[in-house]
mmCIF file of C-alpha atoms in Angstrom:
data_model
loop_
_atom_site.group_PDB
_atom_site.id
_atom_site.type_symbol
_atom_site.label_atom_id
_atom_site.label_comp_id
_atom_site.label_asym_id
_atom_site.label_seq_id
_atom_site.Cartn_x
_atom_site.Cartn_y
_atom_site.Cartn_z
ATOM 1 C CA UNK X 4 -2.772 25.479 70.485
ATOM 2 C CA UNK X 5 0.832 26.518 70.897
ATOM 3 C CA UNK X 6 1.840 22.780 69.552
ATOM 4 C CA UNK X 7 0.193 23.553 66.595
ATOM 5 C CA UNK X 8 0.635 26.783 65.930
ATOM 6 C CA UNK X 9 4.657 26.005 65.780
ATOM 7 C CA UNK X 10 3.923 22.646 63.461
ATOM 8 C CA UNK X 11 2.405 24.694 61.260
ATOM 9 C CA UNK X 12 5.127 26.275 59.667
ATOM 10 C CA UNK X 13 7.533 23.290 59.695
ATOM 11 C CA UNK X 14 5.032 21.493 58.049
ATOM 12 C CA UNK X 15 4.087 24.003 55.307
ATOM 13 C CA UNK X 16 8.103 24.116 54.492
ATOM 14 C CA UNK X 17 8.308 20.309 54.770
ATOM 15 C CA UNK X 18 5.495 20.164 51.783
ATOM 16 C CA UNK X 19 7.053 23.106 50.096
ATOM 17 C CA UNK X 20 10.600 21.029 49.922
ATOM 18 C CA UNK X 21 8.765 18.273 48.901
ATOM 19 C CA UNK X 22 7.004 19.875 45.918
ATOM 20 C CA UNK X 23 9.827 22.022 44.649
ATOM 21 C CA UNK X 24 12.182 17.979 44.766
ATOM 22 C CA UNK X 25 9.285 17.328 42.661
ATOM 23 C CA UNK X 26 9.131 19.749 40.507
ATOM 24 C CA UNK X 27 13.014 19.144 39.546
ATOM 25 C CA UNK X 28 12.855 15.720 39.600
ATOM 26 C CA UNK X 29 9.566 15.732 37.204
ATOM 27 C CA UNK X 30 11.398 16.393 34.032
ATOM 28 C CA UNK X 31 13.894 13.343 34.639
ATOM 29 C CA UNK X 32 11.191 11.262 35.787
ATOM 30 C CA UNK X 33 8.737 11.964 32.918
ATOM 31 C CA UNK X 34 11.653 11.205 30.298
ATOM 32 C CA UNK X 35 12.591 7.928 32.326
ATOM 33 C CA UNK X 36 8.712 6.779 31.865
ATOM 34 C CA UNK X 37 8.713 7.762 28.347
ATOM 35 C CA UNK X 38 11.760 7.142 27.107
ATOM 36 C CA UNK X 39 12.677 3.809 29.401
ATOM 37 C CA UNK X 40 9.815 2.156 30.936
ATOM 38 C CA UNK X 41 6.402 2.411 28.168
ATOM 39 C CA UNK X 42 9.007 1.158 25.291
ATOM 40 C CA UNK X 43 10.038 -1.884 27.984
ATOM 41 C CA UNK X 44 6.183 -2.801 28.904
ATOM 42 C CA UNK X 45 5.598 -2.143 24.970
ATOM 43 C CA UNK X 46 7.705 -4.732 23.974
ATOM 44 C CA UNK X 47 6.561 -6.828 26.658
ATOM 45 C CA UNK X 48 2.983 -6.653 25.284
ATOM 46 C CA UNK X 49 4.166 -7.026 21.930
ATOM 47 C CA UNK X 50 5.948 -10.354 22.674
ATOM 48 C CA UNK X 51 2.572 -11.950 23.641
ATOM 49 C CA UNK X 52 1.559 -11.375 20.339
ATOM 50 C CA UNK X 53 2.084 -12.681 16.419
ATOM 51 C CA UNK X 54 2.131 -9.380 15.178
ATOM 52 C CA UNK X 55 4.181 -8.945 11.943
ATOM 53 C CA UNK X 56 5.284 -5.893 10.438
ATOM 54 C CA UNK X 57 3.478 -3.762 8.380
ATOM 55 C CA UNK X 58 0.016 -6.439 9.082
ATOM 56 C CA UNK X 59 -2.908 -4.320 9.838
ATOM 57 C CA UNK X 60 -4.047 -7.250 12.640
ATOM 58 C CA UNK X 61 -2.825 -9.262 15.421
ATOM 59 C CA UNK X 62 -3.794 -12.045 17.376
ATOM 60 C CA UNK X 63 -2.908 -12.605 21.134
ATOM 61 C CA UNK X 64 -1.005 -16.284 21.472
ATOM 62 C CA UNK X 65 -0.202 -16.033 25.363
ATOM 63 C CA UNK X 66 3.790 -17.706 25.908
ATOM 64 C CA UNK X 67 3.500 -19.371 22.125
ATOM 65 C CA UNK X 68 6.975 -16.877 21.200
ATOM 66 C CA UNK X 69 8.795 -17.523 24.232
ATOM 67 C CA UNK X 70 7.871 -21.683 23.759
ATOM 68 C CA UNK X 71 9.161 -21.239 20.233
ATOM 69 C CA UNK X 72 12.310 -19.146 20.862
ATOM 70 C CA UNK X 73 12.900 -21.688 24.158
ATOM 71 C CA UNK X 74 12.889 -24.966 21.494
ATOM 72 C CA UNK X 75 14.741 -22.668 18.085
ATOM 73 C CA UNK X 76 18.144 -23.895 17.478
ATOM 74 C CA UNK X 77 19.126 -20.750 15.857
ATOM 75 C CA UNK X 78 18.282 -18.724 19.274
ATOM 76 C CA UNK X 79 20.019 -21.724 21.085
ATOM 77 C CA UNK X 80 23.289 -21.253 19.264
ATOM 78 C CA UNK X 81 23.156 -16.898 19.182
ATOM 79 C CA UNK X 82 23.053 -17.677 23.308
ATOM 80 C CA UNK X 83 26.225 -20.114 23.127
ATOM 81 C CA UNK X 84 27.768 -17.976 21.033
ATOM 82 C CA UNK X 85 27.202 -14.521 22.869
ATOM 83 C CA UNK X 86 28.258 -16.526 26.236
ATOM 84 C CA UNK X 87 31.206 -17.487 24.730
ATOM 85 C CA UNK X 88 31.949 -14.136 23.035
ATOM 86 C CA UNK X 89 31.571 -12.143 26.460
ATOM 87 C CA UNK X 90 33.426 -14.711 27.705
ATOM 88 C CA UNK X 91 36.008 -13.994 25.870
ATOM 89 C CA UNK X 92 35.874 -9.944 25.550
ATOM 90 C CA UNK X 93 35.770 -9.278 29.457
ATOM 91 C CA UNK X 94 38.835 -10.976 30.929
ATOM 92 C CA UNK X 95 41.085 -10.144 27.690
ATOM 93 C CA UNK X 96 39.681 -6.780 28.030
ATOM 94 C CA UNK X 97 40.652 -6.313 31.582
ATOM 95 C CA UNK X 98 43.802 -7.745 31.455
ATOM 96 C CA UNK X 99 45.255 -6.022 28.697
ATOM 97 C CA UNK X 100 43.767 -2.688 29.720
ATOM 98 C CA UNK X 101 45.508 -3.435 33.402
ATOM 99 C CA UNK X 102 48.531 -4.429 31.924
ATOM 100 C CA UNK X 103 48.787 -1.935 29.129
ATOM 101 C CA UNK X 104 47.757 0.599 31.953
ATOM 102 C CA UNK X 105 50.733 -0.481 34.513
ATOM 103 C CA UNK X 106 53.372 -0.067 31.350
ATOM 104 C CA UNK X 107 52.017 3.642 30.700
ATOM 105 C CA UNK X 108 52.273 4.191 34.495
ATOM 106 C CA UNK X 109 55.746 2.967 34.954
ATOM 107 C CA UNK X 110 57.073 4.675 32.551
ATOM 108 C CA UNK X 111 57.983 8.747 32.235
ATOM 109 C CA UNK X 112 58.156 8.875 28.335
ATOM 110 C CA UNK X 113 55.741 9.452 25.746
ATOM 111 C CA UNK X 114 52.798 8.752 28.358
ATOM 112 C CA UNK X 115 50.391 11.094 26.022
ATOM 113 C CA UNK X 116 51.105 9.126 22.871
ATOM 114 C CA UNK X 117 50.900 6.272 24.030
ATOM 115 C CA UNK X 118 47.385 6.985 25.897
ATOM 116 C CA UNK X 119 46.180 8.836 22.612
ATOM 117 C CA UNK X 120 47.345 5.626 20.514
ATOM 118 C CA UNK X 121 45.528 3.157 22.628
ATOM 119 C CA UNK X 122 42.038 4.842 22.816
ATOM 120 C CA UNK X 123 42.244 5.645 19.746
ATOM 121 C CA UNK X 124 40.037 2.717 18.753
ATOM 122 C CA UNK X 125 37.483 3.208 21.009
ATOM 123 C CA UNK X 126 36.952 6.426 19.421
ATOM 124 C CA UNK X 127 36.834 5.105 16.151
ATOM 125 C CA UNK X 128 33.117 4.260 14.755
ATOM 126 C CA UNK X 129 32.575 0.880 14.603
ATOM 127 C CA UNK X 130 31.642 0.448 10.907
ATOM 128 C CA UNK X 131 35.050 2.386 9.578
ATOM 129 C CA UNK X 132 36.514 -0.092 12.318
ATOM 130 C CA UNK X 133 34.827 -3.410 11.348
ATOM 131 C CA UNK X 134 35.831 -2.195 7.359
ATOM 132 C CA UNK X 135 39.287 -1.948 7.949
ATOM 133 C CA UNK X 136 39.715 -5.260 9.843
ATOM 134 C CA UNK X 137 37.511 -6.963 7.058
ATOM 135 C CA UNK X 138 40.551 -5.667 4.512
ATOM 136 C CA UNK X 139 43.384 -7.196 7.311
ATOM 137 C CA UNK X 140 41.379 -10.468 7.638
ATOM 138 C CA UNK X 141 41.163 -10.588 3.767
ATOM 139 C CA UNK X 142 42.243 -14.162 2.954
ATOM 140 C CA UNK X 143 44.443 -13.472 0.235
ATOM 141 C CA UNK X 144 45.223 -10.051 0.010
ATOM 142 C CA UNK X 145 45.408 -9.386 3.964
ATOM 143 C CA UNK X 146 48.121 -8.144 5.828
ATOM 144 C CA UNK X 147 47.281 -10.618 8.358
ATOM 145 C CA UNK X 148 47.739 -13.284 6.676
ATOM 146 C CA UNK X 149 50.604 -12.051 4.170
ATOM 147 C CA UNK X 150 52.412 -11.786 7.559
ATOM 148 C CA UNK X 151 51.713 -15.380 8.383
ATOM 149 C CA UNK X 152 52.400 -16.778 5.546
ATOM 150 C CA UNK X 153 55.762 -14.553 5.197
ATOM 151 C CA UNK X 154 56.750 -16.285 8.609
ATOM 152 C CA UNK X 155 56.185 -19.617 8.142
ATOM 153 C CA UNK X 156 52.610 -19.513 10.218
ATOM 154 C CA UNK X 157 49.171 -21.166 8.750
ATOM 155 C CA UNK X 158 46.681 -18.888 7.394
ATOM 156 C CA UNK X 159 42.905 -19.414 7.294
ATOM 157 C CA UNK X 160 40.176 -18.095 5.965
ATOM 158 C CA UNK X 161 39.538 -16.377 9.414
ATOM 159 C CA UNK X 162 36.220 -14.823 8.989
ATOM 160 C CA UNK X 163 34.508 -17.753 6.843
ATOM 161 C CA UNK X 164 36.131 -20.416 8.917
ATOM 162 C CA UNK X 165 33.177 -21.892 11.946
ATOM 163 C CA UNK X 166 35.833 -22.392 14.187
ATOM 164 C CA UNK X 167 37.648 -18.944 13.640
ATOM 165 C CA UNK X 168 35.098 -16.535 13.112
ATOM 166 C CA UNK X 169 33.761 -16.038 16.889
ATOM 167 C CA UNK X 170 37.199 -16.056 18.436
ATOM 168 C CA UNK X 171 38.446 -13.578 15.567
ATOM 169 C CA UNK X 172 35.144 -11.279 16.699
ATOM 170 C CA UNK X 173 36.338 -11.838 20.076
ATOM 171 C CA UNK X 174 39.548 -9.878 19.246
ATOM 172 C CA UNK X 175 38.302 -6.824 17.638
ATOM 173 C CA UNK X 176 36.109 -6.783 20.434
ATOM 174 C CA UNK X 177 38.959 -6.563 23.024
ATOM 175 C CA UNK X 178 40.892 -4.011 20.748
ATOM 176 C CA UNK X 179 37.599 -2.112 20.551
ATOM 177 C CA UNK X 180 37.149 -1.660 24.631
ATOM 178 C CA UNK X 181 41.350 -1.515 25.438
ATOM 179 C CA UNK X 182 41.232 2.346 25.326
ATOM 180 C CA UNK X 183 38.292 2.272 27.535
ATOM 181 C CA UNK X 184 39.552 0.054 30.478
ATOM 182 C CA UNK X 185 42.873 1.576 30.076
ATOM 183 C CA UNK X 186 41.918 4.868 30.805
ATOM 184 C CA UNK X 187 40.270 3.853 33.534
ATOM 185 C CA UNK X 188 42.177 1.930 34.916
ATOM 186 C CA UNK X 189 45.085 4.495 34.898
ATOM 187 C CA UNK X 190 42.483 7.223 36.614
ATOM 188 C CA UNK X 191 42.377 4.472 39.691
ATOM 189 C CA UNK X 192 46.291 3.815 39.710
ATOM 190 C CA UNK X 193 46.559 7.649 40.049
ATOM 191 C CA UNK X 194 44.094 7.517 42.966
ATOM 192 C CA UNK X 195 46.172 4.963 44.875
ATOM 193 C CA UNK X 196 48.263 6.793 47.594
ATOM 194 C CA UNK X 197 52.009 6.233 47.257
ATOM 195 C CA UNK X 198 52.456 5.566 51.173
ATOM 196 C CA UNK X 199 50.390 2.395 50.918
ATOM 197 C CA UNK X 200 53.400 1.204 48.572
ATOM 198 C CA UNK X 201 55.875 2.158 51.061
ATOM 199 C CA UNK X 202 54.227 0.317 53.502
ATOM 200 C CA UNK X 203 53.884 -2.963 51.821
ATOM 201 C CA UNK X 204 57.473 -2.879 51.204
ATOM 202 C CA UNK X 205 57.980 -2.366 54.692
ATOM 203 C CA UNK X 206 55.647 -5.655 55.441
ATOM 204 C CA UNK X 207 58.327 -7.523 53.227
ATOM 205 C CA UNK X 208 56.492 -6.579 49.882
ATOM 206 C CA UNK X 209 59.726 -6.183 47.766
ATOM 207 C CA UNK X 210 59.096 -7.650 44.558
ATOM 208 C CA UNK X 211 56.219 -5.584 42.236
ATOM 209 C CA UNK X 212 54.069 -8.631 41.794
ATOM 210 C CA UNK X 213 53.901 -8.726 45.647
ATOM 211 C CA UNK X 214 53.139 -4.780 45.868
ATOM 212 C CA UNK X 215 50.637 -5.713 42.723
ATOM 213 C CA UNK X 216 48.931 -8.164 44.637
ATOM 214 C CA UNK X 217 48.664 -7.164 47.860
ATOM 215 C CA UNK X 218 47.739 -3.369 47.379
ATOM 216 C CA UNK X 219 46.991 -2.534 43.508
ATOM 217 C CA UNK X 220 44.805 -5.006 43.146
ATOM 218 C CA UNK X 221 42.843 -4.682 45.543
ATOM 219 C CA UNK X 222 42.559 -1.138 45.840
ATOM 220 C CA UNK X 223 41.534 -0.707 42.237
ATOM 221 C CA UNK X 224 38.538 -2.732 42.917
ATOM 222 C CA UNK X 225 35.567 -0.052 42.346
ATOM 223 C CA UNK X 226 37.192 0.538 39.213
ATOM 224 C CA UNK X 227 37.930 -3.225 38.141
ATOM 225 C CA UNK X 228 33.788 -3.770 39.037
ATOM 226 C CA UNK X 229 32.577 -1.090 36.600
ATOM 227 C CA UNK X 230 35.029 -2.002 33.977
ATOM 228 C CA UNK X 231 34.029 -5.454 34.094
ATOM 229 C CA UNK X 232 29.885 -4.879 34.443
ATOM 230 C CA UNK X 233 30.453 -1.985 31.675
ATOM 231 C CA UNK X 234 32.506 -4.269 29.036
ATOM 232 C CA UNK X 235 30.372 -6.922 29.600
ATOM 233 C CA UNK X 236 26.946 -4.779 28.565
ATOM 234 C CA UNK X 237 28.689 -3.452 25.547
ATOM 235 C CA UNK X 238 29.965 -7.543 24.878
ATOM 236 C CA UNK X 239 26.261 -8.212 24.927
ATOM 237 C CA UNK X 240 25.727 -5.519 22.778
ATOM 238 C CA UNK X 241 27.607 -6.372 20.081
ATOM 239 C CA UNK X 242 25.960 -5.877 16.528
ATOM 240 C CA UNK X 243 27.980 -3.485 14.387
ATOM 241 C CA UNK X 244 30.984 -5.490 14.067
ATOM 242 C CA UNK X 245 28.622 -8.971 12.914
ATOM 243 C CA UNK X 246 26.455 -7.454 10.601
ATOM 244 C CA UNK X 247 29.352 -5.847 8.250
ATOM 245 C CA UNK X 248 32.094 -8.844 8.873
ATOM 246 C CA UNK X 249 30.024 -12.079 8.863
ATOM 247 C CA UNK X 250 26.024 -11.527 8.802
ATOM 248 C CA UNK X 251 26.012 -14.455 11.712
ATOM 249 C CA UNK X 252 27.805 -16.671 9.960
ATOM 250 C CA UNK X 253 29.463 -18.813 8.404
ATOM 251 C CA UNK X 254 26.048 -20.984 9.384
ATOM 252 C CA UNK X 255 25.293 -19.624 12.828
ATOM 253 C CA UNK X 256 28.987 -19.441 14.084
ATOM 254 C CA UNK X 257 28.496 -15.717 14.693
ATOM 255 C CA UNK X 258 25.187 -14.913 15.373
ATOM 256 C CA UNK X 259 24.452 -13.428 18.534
ATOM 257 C CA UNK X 260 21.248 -12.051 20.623
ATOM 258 C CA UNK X 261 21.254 -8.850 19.082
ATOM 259 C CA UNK X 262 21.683 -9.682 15.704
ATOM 260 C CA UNK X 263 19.245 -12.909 16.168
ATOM 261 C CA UNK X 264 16.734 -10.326 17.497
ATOM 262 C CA UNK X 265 17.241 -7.495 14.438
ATOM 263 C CA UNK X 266 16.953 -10.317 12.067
ATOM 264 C CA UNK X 267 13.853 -11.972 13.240
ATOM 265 C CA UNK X 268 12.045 -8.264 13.691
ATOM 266 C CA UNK X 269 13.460 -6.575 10.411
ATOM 267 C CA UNK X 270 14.303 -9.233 8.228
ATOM 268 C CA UNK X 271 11.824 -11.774 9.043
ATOM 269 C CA UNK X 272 9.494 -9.102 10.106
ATOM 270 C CA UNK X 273 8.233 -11.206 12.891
ATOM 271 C CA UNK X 274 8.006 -8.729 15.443
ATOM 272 C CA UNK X 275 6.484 -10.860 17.760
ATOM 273 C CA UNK X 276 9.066 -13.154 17.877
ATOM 274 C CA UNK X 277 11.649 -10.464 18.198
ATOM 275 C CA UNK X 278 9.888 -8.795 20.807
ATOM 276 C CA UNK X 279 9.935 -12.706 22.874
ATOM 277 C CA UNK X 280 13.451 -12.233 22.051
ATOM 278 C CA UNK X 281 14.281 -8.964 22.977
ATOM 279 C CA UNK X 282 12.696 -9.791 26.964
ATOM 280 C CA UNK X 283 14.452 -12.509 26.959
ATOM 281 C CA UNK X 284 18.222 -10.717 25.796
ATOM 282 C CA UNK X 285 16.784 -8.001 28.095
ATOM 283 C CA UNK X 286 16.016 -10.486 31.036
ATOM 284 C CA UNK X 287 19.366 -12.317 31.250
ATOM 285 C CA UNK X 288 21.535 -9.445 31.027
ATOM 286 C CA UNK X 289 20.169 -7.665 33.541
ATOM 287 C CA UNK X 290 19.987 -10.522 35.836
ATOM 288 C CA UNK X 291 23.930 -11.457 35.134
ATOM 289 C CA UNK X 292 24.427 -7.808 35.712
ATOM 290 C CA UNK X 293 22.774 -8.158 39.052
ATOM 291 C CA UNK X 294 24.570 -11.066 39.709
ATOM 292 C CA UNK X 295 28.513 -9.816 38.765
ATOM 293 C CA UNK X 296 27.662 -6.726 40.972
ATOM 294 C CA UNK X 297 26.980 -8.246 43.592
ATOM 295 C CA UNK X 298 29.456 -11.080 43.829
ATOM 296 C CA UNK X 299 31.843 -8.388 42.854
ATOM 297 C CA UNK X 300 31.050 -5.872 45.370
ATOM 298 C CA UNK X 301 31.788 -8.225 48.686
ATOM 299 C CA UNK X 302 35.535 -8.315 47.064
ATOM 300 C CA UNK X 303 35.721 -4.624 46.322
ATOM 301 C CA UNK X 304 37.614 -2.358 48.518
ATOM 302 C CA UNK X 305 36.169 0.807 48.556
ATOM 303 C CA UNK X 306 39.078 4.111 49.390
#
């Protein structure tokens, strides 16, 4: 009786925890079914179907989209082409944020500007950003490629030529995300304690590519992982900059999962389709994401 009697009240304040984590945890949760995980099983649903928009019926065709978007050639290329893109966009991201970021740190002078001046871009919205590079890629009246062609250097028709117009996209991608990584990457070399420097040099570390490899490196890991799994999701992303510069062309040299998927569902109106698309766009990237974080995290070195 006394066993009970002193369970009792742990108990009742065990369940009265537990229903006021619920209670503050509801709201979140509620918005995270509504919001996140109906719209995922909706489109899910959807892609089993051949439901077009704005048709008052639909028919259920089982796998029929995903066997069709598995044997298009126009899905086949927006995959090679978003591979290569991200392939692209993360390492020159990364290295010229880290490398832009190590300049800024070395140096004592005009650290604000040059901060401001770098993420400036980043802040900028992407259509007044995809405009303005559509005037500097102009082929005649450019400033790109009056430059070139003031220096001696070829110029091209760089947004209307197949084997230009993805790596040109490439490069407005990497200018897009500099400010990004950079910042970040100049919050983690702040975080790295000075005495781990003054050890290495100690150890024989004299030269600053040793000290960069052997400590900086390494102990800007956490941040180098979510730079790299962040860039990478907007690289997948990518849309604005397509659909103002080159509509997925010239051909299909441009055209890319999420512009293949907004033109089959609102162009085409083939919703169906788009939905087959969308899991499989949705599918892929989270797997990769999966993937980079964890083959990523066994190499991070966490402070």
């Amino acid at each position: 009786m006394l066993v009970s009697e002193l369970r009792s009240p742990a108990q009742k304040h065990a369940r009265g925890e537990a229903l006021w984590a619920w209670a503050l945890a509801g709201p979140a949760l509620i918005l995270l079914i509504v919001l996140f995980l109906l719209p995922v099983v909706g489109v899910f649903v959807m892609a089993l179907t051949d439901w077009e928009f704005g048709a008052s019926s639909l028919s259920f065709v089982g796998l029929a989209n995903f066997r069709e978007v598995i044997f298009d050639e126009v899905f086949r290329a927006s995959l090679i082409n978003t591979v290569v893109y991200v392939l692209i966009v993360v390492p020159g991201t990364v290295l010229a944020g880290l490398v832009i970021a190590l300049l800024i740190e070395s140096s004592d002078s005009c650290r604000a500007f040059y901060r401001a001046i770098h993420f400036l871009p980043f802040m900028a919205t992407l259509t007044a950003m995809a405009i303005s590079w559509e005037a500097l890629l102009h082929p005649t009246v450019g400033l790109v490629n009056q430059t070139f062609a003031a220096l001696g250097i070829p110029t091209a028709n760089w947004l209307r030529d197949e084997t230009t117009a993805l790596p040109v996209l490439a490069v407005i991608g990497i200018w897009q995300n500099l400010g990004y990584a950079m910042v970040l990457f100049l919050a983690g070399l702040k975080s790295i304690p000075l005495d781990l420097y003054d050890a290495a040099e100690v150890d024989g570390a004299d030269l600053w590519i040793d000290r960069l490899r052997t400590v900086t490196i390494p102990m800007l890991g956490p941040v180098l992982m979510f730079i790299v799994i962040v860039v990478a999701l907007k690289a997948f992303e990518t849309f604005d900059t397509i659909q103002i510069l080159t509509q997925g062309g010239p051909g299909h040299a441009t055209e890319m999962l999420l512009y293949t998927l907004y033109r089959e569902s609102f162009e085409y109106l083939r919703m169906g389709y788009g939905a087959a698309v969308a899991v499989v766009f949705l599918v892929m990237v989270v797997t990769l994401t999966l993937i980079q974080a964890r083959i990523m995290d066994k190499r991070v070195h966490y402070q």
